[in-house]
Protein backbone atom coordinates (compact mmCIF):
# COMPACT_ATOMS: atom_id res chain seq x y z
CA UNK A 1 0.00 0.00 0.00
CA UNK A 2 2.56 2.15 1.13
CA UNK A 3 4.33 1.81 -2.47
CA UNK A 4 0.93 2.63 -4.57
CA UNK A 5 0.67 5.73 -2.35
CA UNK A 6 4.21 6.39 -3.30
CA UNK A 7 3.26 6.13 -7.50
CA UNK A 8 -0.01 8.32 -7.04
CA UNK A 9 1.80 11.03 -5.86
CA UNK A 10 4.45 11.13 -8.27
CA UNK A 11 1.91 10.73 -10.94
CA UNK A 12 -0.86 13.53 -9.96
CA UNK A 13 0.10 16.46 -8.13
CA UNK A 14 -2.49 18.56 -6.18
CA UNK A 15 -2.82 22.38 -7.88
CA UNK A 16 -1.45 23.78 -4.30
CA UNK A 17 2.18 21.77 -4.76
CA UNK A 18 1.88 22.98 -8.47
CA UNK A 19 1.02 26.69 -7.83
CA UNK A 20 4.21 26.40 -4.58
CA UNK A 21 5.98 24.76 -7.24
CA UNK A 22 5.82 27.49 -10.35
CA UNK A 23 6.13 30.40 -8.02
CA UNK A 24 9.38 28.85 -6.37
CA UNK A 25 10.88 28.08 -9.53
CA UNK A 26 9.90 32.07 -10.76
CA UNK A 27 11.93 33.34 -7.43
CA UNK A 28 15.06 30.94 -8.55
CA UNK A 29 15.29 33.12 -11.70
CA UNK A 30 17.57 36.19 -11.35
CA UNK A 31 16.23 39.62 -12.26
CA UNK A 32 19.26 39.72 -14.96
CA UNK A 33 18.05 36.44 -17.09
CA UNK A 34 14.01 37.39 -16.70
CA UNK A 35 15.47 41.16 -18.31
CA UNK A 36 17.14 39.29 -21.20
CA UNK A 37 14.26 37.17 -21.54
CA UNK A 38 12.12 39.87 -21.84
CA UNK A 39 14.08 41.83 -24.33
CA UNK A 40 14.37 38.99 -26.59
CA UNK A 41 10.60 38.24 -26.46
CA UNK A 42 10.11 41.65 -27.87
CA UNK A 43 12.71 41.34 -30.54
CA UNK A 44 10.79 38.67 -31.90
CA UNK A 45 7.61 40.29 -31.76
CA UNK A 46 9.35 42.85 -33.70
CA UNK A 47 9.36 40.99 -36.82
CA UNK A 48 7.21 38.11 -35.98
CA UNK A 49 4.37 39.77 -38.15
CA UNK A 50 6.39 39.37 -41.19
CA UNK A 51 7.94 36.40 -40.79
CA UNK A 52 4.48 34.64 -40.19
CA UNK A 53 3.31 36.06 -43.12
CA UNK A 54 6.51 34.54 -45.25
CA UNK A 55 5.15 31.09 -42.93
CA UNK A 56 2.15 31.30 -43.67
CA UNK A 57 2.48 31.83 -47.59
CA UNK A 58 4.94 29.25 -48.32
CA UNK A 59 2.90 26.79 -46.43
CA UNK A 60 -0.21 28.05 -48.43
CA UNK A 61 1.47 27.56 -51.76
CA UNK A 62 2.90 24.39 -50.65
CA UNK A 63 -0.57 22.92 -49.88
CA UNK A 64 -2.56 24.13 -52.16
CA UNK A 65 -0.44 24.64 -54.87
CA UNK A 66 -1.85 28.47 -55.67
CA UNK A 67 -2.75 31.44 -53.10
CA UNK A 68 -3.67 34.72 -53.52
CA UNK A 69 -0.24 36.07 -53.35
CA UNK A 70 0.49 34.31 -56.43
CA UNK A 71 -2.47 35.31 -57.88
CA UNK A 72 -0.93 39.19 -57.52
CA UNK A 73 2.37 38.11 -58.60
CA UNK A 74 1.06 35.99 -61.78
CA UNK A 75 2.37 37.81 -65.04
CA UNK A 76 -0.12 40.56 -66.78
CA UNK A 77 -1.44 39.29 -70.23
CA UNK A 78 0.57 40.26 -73.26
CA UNK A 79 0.18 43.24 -74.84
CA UNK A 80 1.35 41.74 -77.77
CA UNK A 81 -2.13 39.60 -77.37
CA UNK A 82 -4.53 42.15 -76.43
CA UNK A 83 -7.85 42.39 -78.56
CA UNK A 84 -8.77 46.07 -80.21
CA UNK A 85 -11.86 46.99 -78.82
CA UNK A 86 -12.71 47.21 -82.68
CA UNK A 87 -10.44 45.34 -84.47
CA UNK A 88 -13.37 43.30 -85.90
CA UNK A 89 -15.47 46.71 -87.15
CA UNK A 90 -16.77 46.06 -90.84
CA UNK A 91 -17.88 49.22 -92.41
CA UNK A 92 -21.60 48.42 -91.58
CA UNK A 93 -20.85 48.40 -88.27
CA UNK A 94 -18.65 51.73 -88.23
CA UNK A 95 -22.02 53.49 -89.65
CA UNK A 96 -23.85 52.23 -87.15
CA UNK A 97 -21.60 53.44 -84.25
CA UNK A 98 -21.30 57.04 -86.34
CA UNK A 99 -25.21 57.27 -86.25
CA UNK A 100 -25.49 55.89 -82.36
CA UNK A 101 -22.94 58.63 -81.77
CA UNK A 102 -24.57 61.26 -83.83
CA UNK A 103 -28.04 60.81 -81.91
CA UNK A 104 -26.10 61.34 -78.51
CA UNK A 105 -24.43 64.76 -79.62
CA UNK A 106 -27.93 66.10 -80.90
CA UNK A 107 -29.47 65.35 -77.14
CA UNK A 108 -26.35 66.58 -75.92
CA UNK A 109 -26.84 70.13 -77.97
CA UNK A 110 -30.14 70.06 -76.71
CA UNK A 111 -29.58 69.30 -72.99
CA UNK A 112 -26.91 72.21 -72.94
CA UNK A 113 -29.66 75.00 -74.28
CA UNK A 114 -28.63 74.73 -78.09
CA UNK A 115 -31.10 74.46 -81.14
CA UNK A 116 -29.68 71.23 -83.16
CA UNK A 117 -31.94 72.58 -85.73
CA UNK A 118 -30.36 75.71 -86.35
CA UNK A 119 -28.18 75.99 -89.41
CA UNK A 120 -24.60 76.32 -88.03
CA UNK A 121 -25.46 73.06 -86.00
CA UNK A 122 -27.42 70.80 -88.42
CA UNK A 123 -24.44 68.73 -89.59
CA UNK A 124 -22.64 69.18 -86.11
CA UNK A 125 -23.56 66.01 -84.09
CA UNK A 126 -22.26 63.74 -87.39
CA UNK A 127 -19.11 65.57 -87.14
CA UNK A 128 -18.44 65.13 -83.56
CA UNK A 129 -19.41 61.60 -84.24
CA UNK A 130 -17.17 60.80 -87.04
CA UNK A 131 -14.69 62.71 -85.00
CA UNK A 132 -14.70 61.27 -82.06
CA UNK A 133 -14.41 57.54 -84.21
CA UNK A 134 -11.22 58.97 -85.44
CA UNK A 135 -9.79 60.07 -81.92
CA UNK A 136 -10.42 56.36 -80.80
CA UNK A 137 -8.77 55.29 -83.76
CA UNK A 138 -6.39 52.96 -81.47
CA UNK A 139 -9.11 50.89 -80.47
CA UNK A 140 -9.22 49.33 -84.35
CA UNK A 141 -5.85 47.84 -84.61
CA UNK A 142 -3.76 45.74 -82.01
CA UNK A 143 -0.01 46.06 -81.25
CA UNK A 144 0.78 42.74 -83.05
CA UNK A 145 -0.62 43.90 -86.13
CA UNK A 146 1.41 46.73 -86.16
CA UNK A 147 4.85 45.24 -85.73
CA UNK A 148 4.70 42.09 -86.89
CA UNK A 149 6.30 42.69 -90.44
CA UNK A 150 9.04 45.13 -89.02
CA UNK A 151 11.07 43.05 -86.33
CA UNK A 152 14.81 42.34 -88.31
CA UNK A 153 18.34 40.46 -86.95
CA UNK A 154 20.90 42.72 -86.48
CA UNK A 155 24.04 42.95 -84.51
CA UNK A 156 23.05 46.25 -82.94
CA UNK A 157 24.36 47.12 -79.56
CA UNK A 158 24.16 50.87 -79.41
CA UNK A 159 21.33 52.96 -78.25
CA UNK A 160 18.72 53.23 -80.59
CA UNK A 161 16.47 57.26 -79.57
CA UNK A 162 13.20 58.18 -81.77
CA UNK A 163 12.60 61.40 -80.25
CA UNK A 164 9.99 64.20 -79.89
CA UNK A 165 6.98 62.02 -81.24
CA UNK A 166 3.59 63.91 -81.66
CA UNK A 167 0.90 62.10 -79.88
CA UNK A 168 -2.76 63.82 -79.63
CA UNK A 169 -4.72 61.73 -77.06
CA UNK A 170 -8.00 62.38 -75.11
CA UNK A 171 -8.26 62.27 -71.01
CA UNK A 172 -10.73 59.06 -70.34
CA UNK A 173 -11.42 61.04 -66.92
CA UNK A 174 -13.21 64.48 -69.08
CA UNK A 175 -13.20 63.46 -72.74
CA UNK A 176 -11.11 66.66 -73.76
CA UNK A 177 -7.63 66.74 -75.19
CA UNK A 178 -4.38 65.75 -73.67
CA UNK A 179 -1.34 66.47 -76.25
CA UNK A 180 2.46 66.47 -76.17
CA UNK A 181 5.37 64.55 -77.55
CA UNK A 182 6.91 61.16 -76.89
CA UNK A 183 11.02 59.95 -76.64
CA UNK A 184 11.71 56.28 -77.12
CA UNK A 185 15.18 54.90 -76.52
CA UNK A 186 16.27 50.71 -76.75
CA UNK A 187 19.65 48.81 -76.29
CA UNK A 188 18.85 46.03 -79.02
CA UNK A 189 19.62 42.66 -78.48
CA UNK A 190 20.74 41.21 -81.71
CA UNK A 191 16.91 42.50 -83.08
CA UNK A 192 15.36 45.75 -84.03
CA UNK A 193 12.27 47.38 -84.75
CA UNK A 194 11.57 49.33 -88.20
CA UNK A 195 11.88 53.15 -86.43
CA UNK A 196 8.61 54.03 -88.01
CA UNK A 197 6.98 51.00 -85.88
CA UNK A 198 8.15 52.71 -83.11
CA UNK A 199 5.72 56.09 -83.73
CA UNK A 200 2.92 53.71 -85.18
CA UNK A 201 3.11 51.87 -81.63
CA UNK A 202 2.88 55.48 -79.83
CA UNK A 203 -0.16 56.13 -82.18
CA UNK A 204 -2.40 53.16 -81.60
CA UNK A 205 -1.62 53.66 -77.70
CA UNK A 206 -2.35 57.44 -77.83
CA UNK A 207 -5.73 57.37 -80.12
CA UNK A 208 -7.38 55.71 -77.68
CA UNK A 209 -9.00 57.01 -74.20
CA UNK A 210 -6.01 57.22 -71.44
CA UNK A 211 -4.10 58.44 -68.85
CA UNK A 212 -0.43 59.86 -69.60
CA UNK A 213 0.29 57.59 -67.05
CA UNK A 214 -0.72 54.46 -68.30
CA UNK A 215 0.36 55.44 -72.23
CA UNK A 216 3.44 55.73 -70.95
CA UNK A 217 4.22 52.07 -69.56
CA UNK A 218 2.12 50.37 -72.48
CA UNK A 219 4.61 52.07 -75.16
CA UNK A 220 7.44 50.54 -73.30
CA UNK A 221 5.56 47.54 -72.27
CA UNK A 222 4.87 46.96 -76.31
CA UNK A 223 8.44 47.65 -77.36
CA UNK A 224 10.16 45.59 -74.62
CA UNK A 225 7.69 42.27 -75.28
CA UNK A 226 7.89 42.46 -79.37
CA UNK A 227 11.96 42.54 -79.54
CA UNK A 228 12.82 41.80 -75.84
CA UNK A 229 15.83 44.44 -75.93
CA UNK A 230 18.43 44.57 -73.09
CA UNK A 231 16.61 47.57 -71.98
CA UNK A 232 13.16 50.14 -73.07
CA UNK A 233 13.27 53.87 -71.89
CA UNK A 234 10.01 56.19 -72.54
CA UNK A 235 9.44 60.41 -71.93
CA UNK A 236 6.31 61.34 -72.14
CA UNK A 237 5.45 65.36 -71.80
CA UNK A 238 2.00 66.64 -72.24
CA UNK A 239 -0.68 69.79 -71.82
CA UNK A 240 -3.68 68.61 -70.21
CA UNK A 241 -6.47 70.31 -71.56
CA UNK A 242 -8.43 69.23 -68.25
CA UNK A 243 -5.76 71.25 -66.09
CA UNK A 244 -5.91 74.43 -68.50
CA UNK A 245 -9.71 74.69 -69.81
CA UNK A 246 -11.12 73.95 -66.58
CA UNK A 247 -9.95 73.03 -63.16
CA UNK A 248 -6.68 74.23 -62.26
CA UNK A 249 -6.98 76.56 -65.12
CA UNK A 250 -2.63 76.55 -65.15
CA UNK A 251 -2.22 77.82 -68.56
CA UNK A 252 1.55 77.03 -68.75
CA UNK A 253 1.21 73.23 -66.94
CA UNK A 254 3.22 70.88 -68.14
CA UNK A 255 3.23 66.53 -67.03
CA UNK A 256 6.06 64.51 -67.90
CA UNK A 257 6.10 60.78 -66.88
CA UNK A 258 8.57 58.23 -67.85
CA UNK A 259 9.07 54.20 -68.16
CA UNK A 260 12.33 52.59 -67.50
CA UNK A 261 12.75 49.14 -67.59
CA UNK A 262 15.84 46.39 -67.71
CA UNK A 263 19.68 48.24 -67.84
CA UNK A 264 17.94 51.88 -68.01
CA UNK A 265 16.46 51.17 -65.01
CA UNK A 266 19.18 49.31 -63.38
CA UNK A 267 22.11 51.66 -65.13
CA UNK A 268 22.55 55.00 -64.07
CA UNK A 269 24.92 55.87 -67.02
CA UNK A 270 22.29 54.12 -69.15
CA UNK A 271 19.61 55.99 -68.06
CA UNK A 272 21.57 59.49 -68.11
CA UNK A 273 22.74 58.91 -71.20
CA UNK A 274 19.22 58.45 -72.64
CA UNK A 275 17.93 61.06 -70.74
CA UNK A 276 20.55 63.25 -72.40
CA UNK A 277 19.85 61.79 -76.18
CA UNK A 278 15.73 61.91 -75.54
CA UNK A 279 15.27 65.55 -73.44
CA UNK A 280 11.61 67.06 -75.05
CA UNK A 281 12.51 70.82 -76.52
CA UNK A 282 9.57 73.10 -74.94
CA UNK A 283 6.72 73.04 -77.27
């Protein structure tokens, strides 16, 4: 009996002997070590955050083979692959936008007080129509279309600059005019692009409804995917006719956005150097 009694108590202890217990053991430890203990506890709070989110990721793409980080990361379509909004327009179908269009700008003349009727107006809301077509011009061809037939072998390693391209575009935010010139600059690699390809790509970009912004990456986007150079630089400087008509109202307003990407982004020499071949004269 005496030897059972023995085993019970090793094997279940009473809460009292293990609250005496874990309070003697707490006085054993020395103000310095509890410090140190503390300090590192918050050191890994520090960056515990992130490196349960690394955790948590790797184990999410290692179990389910996909997660929504991926998802982020996966690679945007081609732009080389893109549809035109119109690209399949047969003449039939161009009429019929032009006359859908036509009817809008005559309830548009009339919602703003004008007489459509009147004789300096009567052919007005075709005009705008056909227009308006042409503006969005871009939206009828597609990027592969337009280089397609102009991509050549060479052994090319210098710094290829089409500079000061015209591009009239219109602001998707307020339908009005943006307009300014364009600098392209490549370092082939052993291919090149027929230079006139090169203003034809800033054309179908530009006649369509944008953002400066957004023009400006899908130029270099374009060039970089059809020859896959070493390197794509892009200067973009426009008037807004949003910021000077109305708004603002900044008469003399001037954006300028650029796209670097591969050794112009990673090479500062590169980069200066275009930036020295490509600077926009004022306009």
């Amino acid at each position: 009996m005496a030897s059972q009694q023995s085993d019970d108590d090793t094997c279940f202890e009473s809460p009292v002997s293990i609250n005496r217990r874990v309070f003697s053991s707490s006085l054993s430890t020395s103000p310095k070590s509890m410090t140190a203990k503390r300090n590192h506890e918050s050191s890994y709070d520090t960056v515990s955050p992130l490196l349960r989110q690394l955790k948590s990721t790797s184990l999410s793409v290692q179990e389910n083979g996909e997660n929504e980080r991926s998802v982020h990361l996966r690679r945007r379509p081609s732009v080389l692959d893109e549809k035109a909004l119109r690209e399949a327009d047969t003449q039939s179908v161009r009429e019929q936008r032009i006359n859908a269009i036509t009817r809008s700008y005559e309830g548009i003349l009339g919602s703003i007080g004008e007489d459509p009727s009147r004789q300096g107006l009567l052919k007005t809301p075709k005009r705008a129509a056909e227009a308006l077509v042409f503006f969005t011009k871009g939206y009828e061809q597609t990027i592969r279309d337009v280089v397609s037939d102009a991509i050549f072998d060479e052994e090319c390693e210098n710094m290829v600059v089409v500079k000061e391209i015209d591009i009239y575009s219109l602001c998707e935010h307020h339908m009005v005019p943006f307009f300014g010139k364009v600098s392209v600059g490549y370092l082939p690699n052993k291919r090149v692009l027929g230079l006139s390809k090169i203003a034809r790509i800033v054309e179908v970009f530009s006649r369509r409804l944008q953002v400066q912004e957004r023009l400006t990456r899908q130029i270099a986007e374009a060039i970089a995917e059809a020859i896959e150079p070493r390197g794509v630089a892009v200067i973009v400087e426009c008037l807004h006719m949003c910021m000077i008509m109305r708004g603002a109202e900044k008469v003399n307003s001037r954006t300028t956005t650029s796209a670097m990407l591969g050794v112009f982004r990673e090479d500062p020499k590169t980069r200066e150097e275009f930036l020295t071949l490509g600077r926009i004269k004022p306009f």
